[in-house]
Coordinates of C-alpha atoms in Angstrom, one line a residue:
M266 CA 171.6 -92.6 -156.5
E267 CA 170.6 -96.3 -155.7
G268 CA 172.2 -97.3 -159.2
Q269 CA 175.7 -95.6 -158.2
S270 CA 175.5 -97.3 -154.7
M271 CA 174.7 -100.7 -156.2
S272 CA 177.8 -100.0 -158.7
L273 CA 180.1 -99.2 -155.7
L274 CA 178.9 -102.2 -153.8
G275 CA 179.4 -104.4 -156.6
K276 CA 183.0 -103.4 -157.2
I277 CA 183.6 -103.7 -153.3
M278 CA 182.3 -107.1 -153.4
A279 CA 184.4 -108.1 -156.5
V280 CA 187.6 -106.8 -155.0
I281 CA 186.7 -109.0 -151.7
G282 CA 185.9 -112.0 -153.8
I283 CA 189.2 -111.8 -155.7
S284 CA 191.2 -111.2 -152.6
V285 CA 189.4 -114.3 -150.9
V286 CA 190.0 -116.6 -153.8
A287 CA 193.7 -115.3 -154.2
G288 CA 194.1 -116.0 -150.2
L289 CA 192.8 -119.5 -150.8
I290 CA 195.2 -120.1 -153.7
V291 CA 198.1 -118.9 -151.6
Q292 CA 197.4 -121.4 -148.9
V293 CA 196.7 -124.4 -151.0
R294 CA 199.7 -126.7 -150.3
D295 CA 200.4 -130.4 -150.8
P296 CA 200.1 -132.4 -147.6
L297 CA 203.7 -133.5 -147.5
D298 CA 204.7 -129.9 -147.9
S299 CA 202.7 -128.9 -145.0
I300 CA 204.1 -131.6 -143.0
L301 CA 207.8 -131.4 -144.1
G302 CA 207.8 -127.6 -144.7
G303 CA 209.6 -126.3 -147.6
G304 CA 209.0 -123.9 -150.6
Y305 CA 206.4 -123.9 -152.9
P306 CA 203.5 -126.7 -152.7
E307 CA 204.2 -129.8 -154.7
L308 CA 201.1 -129.3 -156.5
W309 CA 202.3 -126.1 -157.8
R310 CA 205.7 -127.5 -158.9
K311 CA 204.3 -130.2 -160.9
A312 CA 202.0 -128.1 -162.6
G313 CA 204.8 -125.6 -163.5
L314 CA 203.0 -122.8 -161.6
A315 CA 206.1 -121.9 -158.9
G316 CA 205.6 -118.4 -158.1
A317 CA 201.9 -118.2 -159.3
P318 CA 200.4 -117.0 -155.7
A319 CA 202.9 -114.2 -155.7
R320 CA 202.0 -113.3 -159.1
A321 CA 198.4 -113.4 -158.4
V322 CA 198.9 -111.1 -155.3
A323 CA 200.9 -108.9 -157.4
C324 CA 197.9 -108.7 -160.0
I325 CA 195.4 -108.1 -157.1
F326 CA 197.4 -105.4 -155.8
A327 CA 197.6 -103.8 -159.2
G328 CA 194.1 -104.0 -159.7
V329 CA 193.2 -102.4 -156.3
S330 CA 195.7 -99.7 -156.8
L331 CA 194.4 -98.8 -160.3
L332 CA 190.7 -98.5 -158.8
A333 CA 192.2 -96.4 -155.9
M334 CA 194.0 -94.2 -158.6
G335 CA 191.0 -93.7 -160.5
W336 CA 188.7 -92.8 -157.7
L337 CA 191.3 -90.4 -156.6
Y338 CA 191.5 -88.8 -160.1
R339 CA 187.8 -88.3 -160.4
L340 CA 187.7 -86.8 -156.7
L341 CA 190.5 -84.4 -157.5
F342 CA 190.6 -83.6 -161.1
A343 CA 187.5 -84.8 -163.3
P344 CA 184.5 -82.4 -163.5
L345 CA 181.7 -83.3 -161.0
E346 CA 178.6 -84.3 -162.9
L347 CA 175.2 -85.2 -161.0
L348 CA 172.6 -85.7 -163.4
R349 CA 169.1 -86.3 -161.3
T350 CA 166.5 -88.3 -162.8
P351 CA 162.7 -86.7 -162.8
D352 CA 161.8 -88.7 -159.7
E353 CA 165.2 -88.9 -157.9
V354 CA 164.7 -85.6 -155.8
G355 CA 162.1 -84.1 -154.0
Y356 CA 159.5 -86.7 -153.5
I357 CA 158.8 -88.9 -150.2
A358 CA 158.6 -92.5 -151.0
E359 CA 156.6 -94.3 -148.1
D360 CA 154.6 -97.4 -147.7
G361 CA 156.9 -99.6 -149.9
R362 CA 156.3 -97.2 -152.8
S363 CA 159.1 -96.5 -155.3
R364 CA 160.1 -93.0 -155.9
A365 CA 158.7 -93.2 -159.3
Q366 CA 155.3 -94.3 -157.8
A367 CA 155.4 -91.6 -155.3
A368 CA 156.5 -88.9 -157.9
N369 CA 153.6 -90.1 -160.2
E370 CA 150.9 -89.9 -157.4
V371 CA 152.1 -86.3 -156.7
R372 CA 151.5 -85.3 -160.3
R373 CA 148.1 -86.7 -160.3
R374 CA 146.5 -85.4 -157.1
R375 CA 148.4 -82.0 -156.9
K376 CA 146.4 -78.8 -157.5
T377 CA 148.3 -76.6 -160.1
G378 CA 146.6 -73.3 -159.2
E379 CA 145.8 -70.4 -161.5
L380 CA 148.9 -70.5 -163.7
P381 CA 150.4 -67.9 -165.8
P382 CA 151.3 -68.5 -169.3
V383 CA 153.7 -71.5 -169.4
Y384 CA 156.3 -70.5 -171.8
P385 CA 157.9 -67.1 -171.2
N386 CA 159.4 -65.2 -174.3
G387 CA 163.3 -65.4 -173.8
W388 CA 166.6 -67.4 -174.6
Y389 CA 167.0 -71.0 -173.1
R390 CA 169.6 -73.2 -172.8
V391 CA 169.4 -76.5 -175.2
L392 CA 172.7 -78.2 -174.0
D393 CA 176.3 -77.5 -173.1
S394 CA 178.7 -77.1 -175.9
H395 CA 181.0 -79.7 -174.9
M396 CA 178.1 -82.3 -175.4
L397 CA 178.0 -81.5 -179.0
E398 CA 181.1 -82.4 -181.2
R399 CA 181.5 -81.6 -184.8
G400 CA 179.1 -84.0 -186.8
D401 CA 176.9 -84.9 -183.8
V402 CA 173.2 -84.8 -183.6
K403 CA 171.2 -84.6 -180.4
N404 CA 167.5 -85.1 -179.7
V405 CA 166.3 -82.6 -177.2
T406 CA 162.9 -81.8 -175.9
V407 CA 162.4 -78.1 -175.4
L408 CA 159.3 -75.9 -175.0
G409 CA 157.1 -78.7 -175.5
E410 CA 158.8 -79.6 -178.9
Q411 CA 161.3 -82.1 -180.2
V412 CA 164.3 -80.4 -181.8
A413 CA 167.2 -81.9 -183.3
V414 CA 170.6 -80.0 -182.3
F415 CA 173.6 -80.6 -184.7
R416 CA 177.2 -79.2 -185.2
G417 CA 178.1 -78.8 -188.7
T418 CA 181.7 -79.9 -190.1
E419 CA 182.8 -76.3 -189.8
G420 CA 181.9 -76.0 -186.0
K421 CA 178.7 -74.1 -185.9
A422 CA 175.8 -75.4 -184.1
Y423 CA 172.3 -75.4 -185.2
V424 CA 168.8 -76.2 -184.0
V425 CA 165.9 -77.2 -186.2
D426 CA 162.6 -79.0 -185.7
A427 CA 163.1 -82.8 -185.3
Y428 CA 160.5 -84.2 -187.7
C429 CA 161.1 -84.3 -191.3
P430 CA 158.3 -82.5 -193.1
H431 CA 158.5 -85.2 -195.8
L432 CA 157.0 -88.2 -193.8
G433 CA 157.7 -87.2 -190.4
A434 CA 160.9 -89.0 -189.4
N435 CA 162.9 -87.8 -186.5
L436 CA 166.1 -86.2 -187.9
A437 CA 167.9 -86.8 -184.5
V438 CA 167.4 -90.3 -184.5
G439 CA 169.5 -91.7 -187.0
G440 CA 170.1 -88.5 -188.8
R441 CA 173.6 -87.6 -189.9
V442 CA 175.4 -84.3 -190.4
V443 CA 176.4 -83.7 -194.0
G444 CA 178.5 -80.4 -194.2
Q445 CA 176.3 -77.7 -192.7
S446 CA 172.9 -79.8 -193.1
I447 CA 171.4 -82.6 -191.5
E448 CA 170.4 -85.7 -193.3
C449 CA 167.1 -87.5 -192.7
P450 CA 167.5 -91.1 -191.8
F451 CA 164.4 -92.2 -193.7
H452 CA 165.0 -90.8 -197.4
G453 CA 168.1 -88.9 -197.3
W454 CA 166.5 -85.4 -197.5
Q455 CA 169.1 -82.9 -196.7
F456 CA 168.2 -79.8 -194.7
R457 CA 170.4 -76.7 -194.2
G458 CA 171.1 -75.8 -190.6
E459 CA 171.3 -71.9 -191.4
D460 CA 167.7 -71.7 -192.6
G461 CA 166.1 -75.1 -192.8
K462 CA 165.9 -75.3 -196.3
C463 CA 165.9 -78.6 -198.2
V464 CA 169.1 -78.7 -200.5
R465 CA 169.1 -82.3 -201.7
I466 CA 166.7 -85.1 -202.2
P467 CA 168.4 -88.1 -203.8
Y468 CA 165.9 -89.4 -205.9
A469 CA 164.4 -86.2 -207.2
E470 CA 165.4 -84.1 -210.1
K471 CA 164.4 -80.9 -208.4
V472 CA 163.9 -79.7 -204.7
P473 CA 160.7 -77.8 -204.4
E474 CA 161.3 -74.1 -203.0
F475 CA 158.7 -74.9 -199.9
A476 CA 160.4 -78.0 -199.0
K477 CA 162.1 -76.9 -195.4
V478 CA 162.0 -77.6 -191.9
R479 CA 161.5 -75.1 -189.1
C480 CA 165.1 -73.4 -188.2
W481 CA 165.1 -72.1 -184.6
R482 CA 167.0 -68.9 -183.9
S483 CA 170.1 -70.0 -181.7
M484 CA 173.3 -68.8 -180.3
E485 CA 176.3 -70.3 -178.8
T486 CA 177.9 -68.5 -175.7
N487 CA 179.6 -69.3 -172.4
G488 CA 180.0 -73.0 -173.3
Q489 CA 176.2 -73.3 -174.0
V490 CA 173.8 -73.6 -177.0
L491 CA 170.7 -71.5 -176.6
V492 CA 167.4 -70.9 -178.6
W493 CA 165.2 -68.0 -178.7
F494 CA 161.3 -68.6 -178.2
H495 CA 158.8 -65.7 -178.6
C496 CA 155.2 -66.7 -179.0
D497 CA 154.7 -64.1 -181.7
G498 CA 157.7 -64.9 -183.8
E499 CA 159.4 -61.8 -183.0
E500 CA 163.2 -61.4 -183.3
P501 CA 165.3 -61.1 -180.1
G502 CA 165.2 -57.8 -178.5
W503 CA 168.4 -58.9 -176.3
T504 CA 171.1 -61.4 -176.0
V505 CA 172.6 -63.4 -173.4
P506 CA 176.0 -61.5 -172.4
E507 CA 179.3 -63.4 -173.2
Q508 CA 181.4 -64.0 -170.0
G509 CA 184.9 -63.1 -171.2
E510 CA 186.9 -65.2 -168.6
I511 CA 185.1 -68.3 -170.3
T512 CA 185.8 -67.3 -173.8
R513 CA 189.5 -66.6 -173.2
G514 CA 189.8 -69.8 -171.4
E515 CA 190.8 -68.2 -168.1
W516 CA 187.8 -70.1 -166.4
V517 CA 187.5 -73.6 -167.1
Y518 CA 184.7 -76.3 -167.1
R519 CA 184.5 -78.0 -163.7
G520 CA 181.2 -79.8 -163.8
R521 CA 177.5 -79.7 -164.1
T522 CA 174.3 -80.8 -162.2
E523 CA 170.6 -81.4 -163.7
H524 CA 167.4 -81.5 -162.0
F525 CA 164.0 -82.1 -163.5
I526 CA 161.4 -79.9 -161.4
N527 CA 157.7 -80.4 -161.6
A528 CA 156.5 -76.8 -161.4
H529 CA 155.8 -73.6 -163.4
I530 CA 158.9 -72.0 -164.6
E531 CA 158.1 -68.8 -162.7
E532 CA 158.4 -70.6 -159.3
I533 CA 162.0 -71.2 -159.7
P534 CA 163.5 -67.7 -160.4
E535 CA 161.0 -66.2 -157.8
N536 CA 163.0 -67.8 -155.0
A537 CA 165.6 -64.9 -155.5
A538 CA 163.0 -62.3 -154.3
D539 CA 161.5 -64.7 -151.4
I540 CA 164.0 -63.5 -148.9
A541 CA 162.3 -64.9 -145.9
H542 CA 162.7 -68.6 -147.0
L543 CA 166.3 -68.6 -146.9
A544 CA 166.7 -68.2 -143.2
H545 CA 164.3 -71.2 -142.8
L546 CA 165.1 -73.6 -145.4
H547 CA 168.8 -72.9 -146.1
T548 CA 170.1 -71.9 -142.7
P549 CA 170.8 -75.6 -141.6
G550 CA 174.4 -76.8 -142.8
I551 CA 174.8 -78.8 -145.8
V552 CA 175.8 -81.8 -143.8
S553 CA 172.2 -82.1 -142.7
G554 CA 171.1 -83.1 -146.2
V555 CA 168.4 -82.4 -148.5
D556 CA 165.3 -84.3 -146.9
L557 CA 163.2 -81.6 -145.5
R558 CA 162.1 -83.9 -142.6
Y559 CA 165.6 -84.1 -141.1
T560 CA 167.4 -80.9 -142.0
N561 CA 166.6 -79.3 -138.7
S562 CA 167.8 -82.4 -136.7
K563 CA 169.5 -81.4 -133.6
T564 CA 172.5 -83.7 -134.6
W565 CA 173.6 -81.2 -137.2
E566 CA 172.6 -77.8 -135.7
F567 CA 176.2 -77.1 -134.7
V568 CA 176.7 -75.9 -138.4
R569 CA 174.8 -73.0 -139.6
H570 CA 174.7 -71.0 -142.8
D571 CA 173.9 -67.3 -142.4
W572 CA 172.5 -65.3 -145.3
K573 CA 171.9 -61.8 -146.3
V574 CA 170.1 -61.1 -149.5
Q575 CA 168.8 -58.3 -151.5
W576 CA 166.9 -58.5 -154.9
E577 CA 166.4 -55.5 -157.4
P578 CA 165.3 -55.5 -161.2
E579 CA 167.4 -53.5 -163.5
S580 CA 166.3 -50.4 -165.5
E581 CA 166.5 -49.5 -169.2
P582 CA 168.3 -50.7 -171.4
T583 CA 168.6 -53.9 -169.6
K584 CA 165.1 -54.0 -167.9
H585 CA 165.1 -57.9 -168.8
C586 CA 167.9 -58.3 -166.3
S587 CA 167.8 -58.3 -162.4
Q588 CA 170.2 -58.9 -159.7
M589 CA 170.3 -60.6 -156.3
L590 CA 173.2 -59.8 -154.1
V591 CA 174.0 -62.7 -151.5
K592 CA 176.4 -62.4 -148.5
H593 CA 177.2 -66.0 -147.1
A594 CA 178.6 -66.7 -143.7
L595 CA 179.2 -69.9 -141.9
T596 CA 179.4 -70.7 -138.2
V597 CA 180.4 -74.1 -136.8
F598 CA 179.7 -74.5 -133.0
G599 CA 178.6 -70.8 -132.7
R600 CA 182.0 -69.6 -134.0
H601 CA 182.1 -67.7 -137.3
W602 CA 184.6 -69.1 -140.0
P603 CA 185.7 -66.3 -142.1
L604 CA 187.6 -68.2 -144.6
M605 CA 183.7 -69.3 -146.0
D606 CA 182.5 -65.7 -146.2
M607 CA 181.4 -65.5 -149.9
D608 CA 179.8 -62.6 -151.8
V609 CA 177.9 -63.9 -154.7
V610 CA 176.0 -61.5 -157.3
A611 CA 173.2 -63.5 -159.1
R612 CA 172.2 -61.8 -162.3
Q613 CA 169.2 -63.0 -164.0
V614 CA 168.9 -62.4 -167.7
G615 CA 165.4 -63.1 -169.0
P616 CA 163.4 -65.9 -167.9
G617 CA 165.8 -68.7 -168.1
V618 CA 169.4 -67.9 -167.6
V619 CA 171.2 -66.8 -164.1
F620 CA 175.0 -65.9 -163.8
L621 CA 176.0 -66.9 -160.3
L622 CA 179.5 -65.0 -159.9
F623 CA 181.7 -65.8 -157.1
D624 CA 184.7 -63.6 -156.1
H625 CA 186.8 -65.0 -153.1
S626 CA 190.2 -63.5 -152.1
F627 CA 191.5 -67.0 -151.2
L628 CA 189.1 -69.6 -153.1
G629 CA 189.2 -67.6 -156.3
Q630 CA 186.5 -66.5 -158.9
G631 CA 184.2 -68.2 -161.2
V632 CA 180.6 -68.5 -162.3
I633 CA 177.8 -71.2 -162.2
M634 CA 175.6 -70.8 -165.2
H635 CA 172.2 -71.5 -163.7
C636 CA 169.8 -72.3 -166.4
V637 CA 166.0 -73.1 -166.5
T638 CA 164.5 -74.6 -169.7
P639 CA 160.9 -75.8 -169.8
V640 CA 160.5 -79.2 -171.3
E641 CA 156.8 -79.2 -171.1
P642 CA 154.4 -76.8 -169.4
L643 CA 155.1 -78.0 -165.7
L644 CA 158.3 -79.7 -166.2
Q645 CA 161.5 -77.8 -166.1
C646 CA 165.1 -78.9 -166.6
V647 CA 167.4 -77.0 -164.4
S648 CA 171.0 -77.2 -165.1
H649 CA 174.1 -75.8 -162.9
T650 CA 177.2 -75.5 -165.0
I651 CA 180.5 -74.1 -163.2
F652 CA 183.4 -72.4 -164.7
Y653 CA 186.3 -71.5 -162.5
Q654 CA 189.9 -70.3 -162.5
S655 CA 191.9 -72.8 -164.3
N656 CA 194.8 -72.0 -161.6
I657 CA 192.5 -73.1 -158.8
P658 CA 192.4 -76.8 -157.7
P659 CA 189.4 -78.4 -159.2
L660 CA 188.2 -79.6 -155.8
V661 CA 187.3 -76.1 -154.8
P662 CA 184.8 -75.5 -157.5
K663 CA 183.5 -78.9 -157.3
F664 CA 182.9 -78.5 -153.6
I665 CA 180.9 -75.0 -154.5
L666 CA 179.0 -76.8 -156.9
R667 CA 178.2 -79.9 -154.6
A668 CA 177.2 -77.5 -151.8
E669 CA 174.9 -75.4 -154.1
C670 CA 173.3 -78.7 -155.4
I671 CA 172.4 -79.8 -151.9
Q672 CA 170.9 -76.3 -151.0
F673 CA 169.2 -76.5 -154.3
E674 CA 167.7 -79.8 -153.8
R675 CA 165.8 -78.6 -150.7
D676 CA 164.0 -76.1 -153.0
V677 CA 163.3 -79.0 -155.3
M678 CA 161.4 -80.7 -152.8
I679 CA 159.2 -77.4 -152.0
W680 CA 158.6 -76.8 -155.8
N681 CA 157.8 -80.5 -156.7
N682 CA 154.9 -80.5 -154.0
K683 CA 153.5 -76.9 -154.1
K684 CA 150.6 -75.2 -155.6
Y685 CA 151.0 -71.8 -157.5
I686 CA 149.1 -69.3 -155.6
S687 CA 148.1 -66.4 -158.1
K688 CA 147.2 -64.2 -155.3
P689 CA 149.3 -65.1 -152.3
L690 CA 148.7 -63.9 -148.7
L691 CA 151.9 -61.7 -148.2
V692 CA 153.1 -59.6 -145.3
K693 CA 154.9 -56.4 -145.9
E694 CA 158.3 -58.3 -145.5
D695 CA 157.4 -60.3 -148.7
S696 CA 157.2 -57.2 -150.7
A697 CA 160.0 -58.3 -153.2
I698 CA 157.8 -61.3 -154.2
Q699 CA 155.2 -59.1 -155.7
K700 CA 157.8 -56.7 -157.2
H701 CA 159.6 -59.8 -158.8
R702 CA 156.3 -61.0 -160.3
R703 CA 155.6 -57.8 -162.1
W704 CA 159.2 -57.7 -163.4
F705 CA 158.8 -61.4 -164.6
S706 CA 155.5 -60.4 -166.4
Q707 CA 157.3 -58.6 -169.1
F708 CA 158.2 -62.1 -170.7
Y709 CA 154.5 -62.9 -171.3
S710 CA 152.6 -61.7 -174.2
D711 CA 148.8 -61.7 -174.9
N712 CA 149.4 -65.0 -177.2
S713 CA 151.8 -66.8 -174.7
P714 CA 150.6 -70.3 -174.5
R715 CA 148.7 -71.3 -171.3
L716 CA 147.8 -74.8 -169.7
R717 CA 144.3 -75.6 -170.7
Y718 CA 144.4 -78.8 -169.0
Q719 CA 146.7 -81.0 -167.2
H720 CA 148.4 -84.2 -168.6
N721 CA 148.3 -87.1 -166.2
T722 CA 149.7 -89.7 -168.4
M723 CA 153.3 -89.0 -168.5
D724 CA 154.7 -91.5 -165.9
F725 CA 158.4 -91.8 -165.1

């Protein structure tokens, strides 16, 4: 955020500086011309620069116009992309500390509590499809592992372990795609994306049968590349459903947000069942921002969000799914604005993917793909990718995504600083929380990895 502000400030100062210089140039006149009056200054005429001030002003005007048009285009048409750094949201930096220092201090001193297993079994987003062109290779950290994600020349995406079994080079750092294989940057070994088998060693007569790299089961749907994780190596018992409107091109990509959250993965979906927190945390209008110290300021209390929520797990054969039904209403100065009434169906599929489906008579239809992917035991990458009706002005879904981001970042401030309570003190109105924990427990197995100790060395 600070970098963006500095960039904008730099542009403004540059425009002001150019304008000032241009003004001085236009005002430069030969003394005799000032006394006698006349057309261009004598100095301009002698230098052959008659008309230069007017051309300079025209250039400046054109430059400013281009900047304005670029800003207007990004506002109205370009996808909204807000990619937060791990220390950017959810921490309070006081006493001259930077946000990074505040984040690291919280990580060191915070009690984690008695945690469930850290990596539930399920499908997880690795990256969005548009981020991976044919022939591209990306280095991604997922579930505590480094993986190389690449797209073959025929268009299929593959995910393999990043480290070459030969001498440990990272295939995603300098490696290149050759057909449907990835080539190691160190010695040129080539590994097939389909099964990870080594198919070529440029200096060897024969490739050993056992030469291979681990290949992750993956799928690509709804504009996302996902991988399957199971602690016991079991095959998927279910898949992430396809959203037909995205596949057919009726709903198009309008932007995404990305946040890194320092919490156990279960804390994030559990919010769906924590109905009581909505009235307290999310009733203040989005104009009051995300800093919880100020969201209840009387300055902004004229705008209020009203929520009615119900969460229920699904039964067989989709017991790995649950649904949250949300009814949203907006009041301004105590007056209800029906135009902003919105019904949202949030369908969670497994531990890491949620479909937030919007259906509005005036604002149209769309979906936000809310995905939670563990980077390491207590660090989650959460993305919100929005697809919306192609015939709806992009400003509408971008506003929805921005509003969702503001509300979500209030939760981030809670998650980044809280302790996991394995046996919480609940009242009867909190019964859905225990219900949610029982439902979520199906994604753990006896061998699911647990956090044995906390790392305190990963500084931002």
